[in-house]
Tab-separated table of C-alpha atoms and ligand atoms in Angstrom:
chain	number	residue	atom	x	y	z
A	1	UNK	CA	0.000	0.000	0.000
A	2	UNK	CA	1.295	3.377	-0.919
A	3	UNK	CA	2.880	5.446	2.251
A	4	UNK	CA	0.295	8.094	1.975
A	5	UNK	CA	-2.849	5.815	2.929
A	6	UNK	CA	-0.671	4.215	5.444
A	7	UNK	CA	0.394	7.488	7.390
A	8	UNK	CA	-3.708	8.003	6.990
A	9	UNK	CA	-4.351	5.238	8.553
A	10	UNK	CA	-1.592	5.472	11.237
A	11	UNK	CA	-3.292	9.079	12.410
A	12	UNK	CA	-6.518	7.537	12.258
A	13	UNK	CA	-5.284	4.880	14.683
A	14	UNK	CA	-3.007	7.409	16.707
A	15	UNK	CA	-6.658	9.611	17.428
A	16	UNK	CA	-8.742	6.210	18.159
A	17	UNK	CA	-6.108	4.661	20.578
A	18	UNK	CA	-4.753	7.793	22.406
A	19	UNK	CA	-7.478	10.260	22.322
A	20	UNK	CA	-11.240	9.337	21.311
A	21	UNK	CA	-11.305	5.946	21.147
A	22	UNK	CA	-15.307	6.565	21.849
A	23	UNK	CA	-15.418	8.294	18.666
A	24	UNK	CA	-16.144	4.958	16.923
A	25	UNK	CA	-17.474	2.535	19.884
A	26	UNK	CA	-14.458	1.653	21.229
A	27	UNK	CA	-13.236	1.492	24.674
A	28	UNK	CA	-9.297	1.130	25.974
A	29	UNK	CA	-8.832	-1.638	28.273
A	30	UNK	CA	-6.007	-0.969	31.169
A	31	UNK	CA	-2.842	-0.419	29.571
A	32	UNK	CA	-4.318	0.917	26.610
A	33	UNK	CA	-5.293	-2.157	25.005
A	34	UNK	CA	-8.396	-2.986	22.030
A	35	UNK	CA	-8.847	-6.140	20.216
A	36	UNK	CA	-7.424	-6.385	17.234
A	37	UNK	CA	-10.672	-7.128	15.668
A	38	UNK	CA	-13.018	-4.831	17.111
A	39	UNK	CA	-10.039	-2.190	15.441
A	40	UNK	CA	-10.459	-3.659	12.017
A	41	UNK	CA	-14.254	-3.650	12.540
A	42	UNK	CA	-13.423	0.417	13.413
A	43	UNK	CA	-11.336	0.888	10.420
A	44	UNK	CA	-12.299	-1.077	8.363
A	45	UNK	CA	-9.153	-2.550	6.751
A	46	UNK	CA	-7.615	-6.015	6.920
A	47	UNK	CA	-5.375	-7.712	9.211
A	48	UNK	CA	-2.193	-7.241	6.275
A	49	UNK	CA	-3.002	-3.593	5.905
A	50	UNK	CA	-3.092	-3.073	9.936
A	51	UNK	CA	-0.167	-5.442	9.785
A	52	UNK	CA	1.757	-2.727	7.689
A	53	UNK	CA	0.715	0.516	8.925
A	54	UNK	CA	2.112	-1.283	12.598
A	55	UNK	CA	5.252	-2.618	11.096
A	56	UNK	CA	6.438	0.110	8.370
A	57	UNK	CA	5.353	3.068	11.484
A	58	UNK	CA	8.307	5.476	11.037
A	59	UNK	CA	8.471	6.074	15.341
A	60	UNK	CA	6.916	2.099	16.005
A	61	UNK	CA	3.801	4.000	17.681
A	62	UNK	CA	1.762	1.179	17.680
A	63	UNK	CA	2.276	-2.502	19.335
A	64	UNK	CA	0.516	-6.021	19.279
A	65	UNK	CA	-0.119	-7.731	23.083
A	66	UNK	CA	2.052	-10.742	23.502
A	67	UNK	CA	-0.955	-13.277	22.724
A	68	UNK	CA	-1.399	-11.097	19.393
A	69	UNK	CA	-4.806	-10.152	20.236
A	70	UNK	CA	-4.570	-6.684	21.123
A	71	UNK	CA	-3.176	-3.685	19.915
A	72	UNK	CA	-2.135	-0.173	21.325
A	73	UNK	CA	-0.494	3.201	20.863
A	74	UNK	CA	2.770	3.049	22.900
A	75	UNK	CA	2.779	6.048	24.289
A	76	UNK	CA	1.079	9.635	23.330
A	77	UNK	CA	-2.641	8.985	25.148
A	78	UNK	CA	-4.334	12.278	26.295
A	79	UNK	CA	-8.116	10.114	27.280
A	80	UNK	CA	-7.289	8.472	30.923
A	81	UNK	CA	-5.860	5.268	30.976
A	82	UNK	CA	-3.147	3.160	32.492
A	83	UNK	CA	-0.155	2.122	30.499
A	84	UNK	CA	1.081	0.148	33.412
A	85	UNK	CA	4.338	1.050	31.921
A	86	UNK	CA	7.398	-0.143	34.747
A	87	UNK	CA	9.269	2.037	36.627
A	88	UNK	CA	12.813	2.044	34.922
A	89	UNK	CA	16.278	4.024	35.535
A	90	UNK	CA	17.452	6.044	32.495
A	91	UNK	CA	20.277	7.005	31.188
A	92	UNK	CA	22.183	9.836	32.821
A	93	UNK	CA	20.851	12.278	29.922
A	94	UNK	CA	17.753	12.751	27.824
A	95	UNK	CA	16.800	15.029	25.821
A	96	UNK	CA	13.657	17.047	24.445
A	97	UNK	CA	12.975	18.495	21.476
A	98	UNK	CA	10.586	21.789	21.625
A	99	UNK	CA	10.447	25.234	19.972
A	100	UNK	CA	12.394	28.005	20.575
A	101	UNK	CA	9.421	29.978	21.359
A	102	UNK	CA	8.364	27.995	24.425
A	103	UNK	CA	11.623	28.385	26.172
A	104	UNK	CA	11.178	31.116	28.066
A	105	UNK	CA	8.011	29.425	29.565
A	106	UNK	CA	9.609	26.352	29.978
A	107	UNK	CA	12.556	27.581	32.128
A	108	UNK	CA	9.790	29.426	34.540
A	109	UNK	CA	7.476	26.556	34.794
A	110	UNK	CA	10.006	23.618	33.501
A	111	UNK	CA	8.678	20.763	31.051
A	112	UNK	CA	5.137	20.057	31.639
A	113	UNK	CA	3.038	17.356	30.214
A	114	UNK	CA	-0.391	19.219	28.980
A	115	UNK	CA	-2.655	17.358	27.236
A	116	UNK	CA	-0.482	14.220	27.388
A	117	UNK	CA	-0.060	11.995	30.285
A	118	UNK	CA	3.472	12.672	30.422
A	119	UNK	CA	6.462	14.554	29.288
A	120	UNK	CA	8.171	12.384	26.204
A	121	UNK	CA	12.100	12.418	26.206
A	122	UNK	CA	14.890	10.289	24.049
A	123	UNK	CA	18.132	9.114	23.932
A	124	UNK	CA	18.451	10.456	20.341
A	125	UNK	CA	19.526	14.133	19.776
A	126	UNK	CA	18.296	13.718	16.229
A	127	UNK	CA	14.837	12.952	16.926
A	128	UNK	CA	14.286	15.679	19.145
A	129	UNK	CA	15.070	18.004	16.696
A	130	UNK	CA	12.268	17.009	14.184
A	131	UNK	CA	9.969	16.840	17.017
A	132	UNK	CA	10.571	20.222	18.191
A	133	UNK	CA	10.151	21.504	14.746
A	134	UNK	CA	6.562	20.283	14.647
A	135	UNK	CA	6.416	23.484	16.637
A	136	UNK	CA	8.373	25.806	15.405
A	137	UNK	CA	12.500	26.933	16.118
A	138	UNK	CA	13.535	23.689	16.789
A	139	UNK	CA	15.914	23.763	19.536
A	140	UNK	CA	17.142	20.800	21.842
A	141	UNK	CA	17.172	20.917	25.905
A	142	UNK	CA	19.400	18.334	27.854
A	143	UNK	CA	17.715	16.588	31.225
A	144	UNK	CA	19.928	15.932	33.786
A	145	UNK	CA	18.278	13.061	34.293
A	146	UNK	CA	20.923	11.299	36.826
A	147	UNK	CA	20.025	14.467	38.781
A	148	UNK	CA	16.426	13.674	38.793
A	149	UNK	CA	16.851	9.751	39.994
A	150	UNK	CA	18.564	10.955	42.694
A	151	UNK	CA	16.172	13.068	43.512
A	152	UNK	CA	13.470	10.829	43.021
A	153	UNK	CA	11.614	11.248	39.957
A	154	UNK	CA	9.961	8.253	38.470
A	155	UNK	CA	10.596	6.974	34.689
A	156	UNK	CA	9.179	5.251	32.386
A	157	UNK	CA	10.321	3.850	29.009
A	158	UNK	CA	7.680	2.373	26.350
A	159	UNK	CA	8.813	-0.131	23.851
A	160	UNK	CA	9.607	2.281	21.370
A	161	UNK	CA	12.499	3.906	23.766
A	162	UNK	CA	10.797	7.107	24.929
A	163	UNK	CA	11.228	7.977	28.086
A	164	UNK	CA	8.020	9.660	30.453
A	165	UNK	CA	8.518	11.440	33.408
A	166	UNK	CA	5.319	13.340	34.915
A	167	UNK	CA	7.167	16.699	34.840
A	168	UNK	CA	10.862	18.154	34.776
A	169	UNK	CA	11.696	21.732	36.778
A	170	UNK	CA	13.802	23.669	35.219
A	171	UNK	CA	16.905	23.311	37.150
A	172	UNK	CA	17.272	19.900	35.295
A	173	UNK	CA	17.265	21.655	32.539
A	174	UNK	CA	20.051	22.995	30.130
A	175	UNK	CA	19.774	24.502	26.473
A	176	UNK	CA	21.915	23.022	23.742
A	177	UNK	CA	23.576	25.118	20.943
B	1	HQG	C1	6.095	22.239	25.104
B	1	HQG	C2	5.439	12.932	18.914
B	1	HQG	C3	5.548	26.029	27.186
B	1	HQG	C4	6.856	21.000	24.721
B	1	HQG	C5	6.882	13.093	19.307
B	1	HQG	C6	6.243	20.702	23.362
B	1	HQG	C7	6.870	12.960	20.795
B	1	HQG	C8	5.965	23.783	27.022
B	1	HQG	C9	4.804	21.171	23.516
B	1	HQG	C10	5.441	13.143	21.201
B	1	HQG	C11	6.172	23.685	28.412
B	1	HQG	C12	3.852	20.014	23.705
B	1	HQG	C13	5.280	14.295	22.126
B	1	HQG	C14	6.046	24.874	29.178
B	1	HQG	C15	6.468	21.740	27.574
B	1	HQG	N1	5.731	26.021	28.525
B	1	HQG	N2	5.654	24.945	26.411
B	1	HQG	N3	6.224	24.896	30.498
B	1	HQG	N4	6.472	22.416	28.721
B	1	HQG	N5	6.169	22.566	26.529
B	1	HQG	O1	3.097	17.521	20.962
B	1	HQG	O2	6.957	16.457	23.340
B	1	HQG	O3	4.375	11.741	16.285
B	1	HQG	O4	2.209	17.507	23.359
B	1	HQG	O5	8.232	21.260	24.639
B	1	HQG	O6	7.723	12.178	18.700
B	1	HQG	O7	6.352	17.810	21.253
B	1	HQG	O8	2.715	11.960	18.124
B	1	HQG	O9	4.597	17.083	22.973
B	1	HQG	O10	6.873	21.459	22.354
B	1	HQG	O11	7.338	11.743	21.269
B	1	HQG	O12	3.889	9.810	17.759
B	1	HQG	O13	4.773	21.971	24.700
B	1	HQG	O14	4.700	13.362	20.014
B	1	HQG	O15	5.139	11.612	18.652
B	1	HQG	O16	3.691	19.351	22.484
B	1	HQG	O17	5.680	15.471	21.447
B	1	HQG	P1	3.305	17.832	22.403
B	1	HQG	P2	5.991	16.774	22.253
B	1	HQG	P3	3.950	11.278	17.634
């Protein structure tokens, strides 16, 4: 299928399993989970098509439960639900890609989570850069976050390798140039 109807369908899926899953008679079970069926029912495609919008997804947004029944959206959800995502120690740095037009905000109030149900960091410099250009000035802020274990912040890392934290204060905080 050409990459166009995929990414269609992948946004489609990314609004049903992290926001509005109502919006077509669905409802998340605890860790974000649907069947895999009731989605096709939803969308209306096939198991190959869902098969290759999950496989070919440029950030692996989606995942199948180990018994291959169920689907979900890593990571992303606004609508409450649990991921029941692990505690887990990160690496001494993260990163976060934003615009530079939210900086001054963000070094007042630090890195907060707003619609989402958490703040979403990487490993990967490069990443963050496209990601904060979905907003504008990209620009790329450094977490301390061997600071923040210490001082006994919780993380979380999804399947995909982000990292979630419920919110970092700015002294954890450092611009890159
Ligand atoms: C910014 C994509 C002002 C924050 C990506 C970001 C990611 C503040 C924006 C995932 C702030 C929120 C999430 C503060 C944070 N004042 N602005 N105090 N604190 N912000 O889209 O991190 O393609 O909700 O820097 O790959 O950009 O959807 O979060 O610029 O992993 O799969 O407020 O979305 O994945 O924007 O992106 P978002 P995000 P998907």
């Amino acid at each position: 299928m050409n990459a166009e109807k995929l990414k269609r369908i992948s946004k489609k899926m990314s609004y049903i399993l992290r926001h509005q899953p109502d919006s077509v008679g669905l409802t998340l079970a605890p860790g974000g989970w649907v069947a895999i069926d009731d989605l096709l029912g939803a969308l209306k495609i096939s198991k190959e098509v869902l098969d290759e919008v999950v496989f070919t997804n440029d950030k692996q947004r989606f995942e199948y439960s180990e018994d291959a029944m169920q689907i979900r959206a890593r990571q992303g959800h606004s609508t409450q639900v649990d991921l029941q995502y692990e505690a887990a120690t990160p690496p001494d740095l993260l990163f976060h890609g934003t615009a530079t037009r939210f900086l001054e905000s963000i070094f007042e109030k630090g890195l907060i989570k707003g619609q989402r149900h958490h703040v979403h960091l990487s490993i990967n410099r490069e990443t963050m850069i496209a990601v904060g250009r979905r907003h504008g000035k990209p620009v790329v802020l450094e977490v301390n976050a061997q600071q923040m274990v210490a001082d006994g912040y919780q993380f979380f890392v999804t399947g995909n390798h982000v990292w979630l934290t419920d919110h970092v204060p700015p002294q954890y905080l450092r611009e890159l140039t």
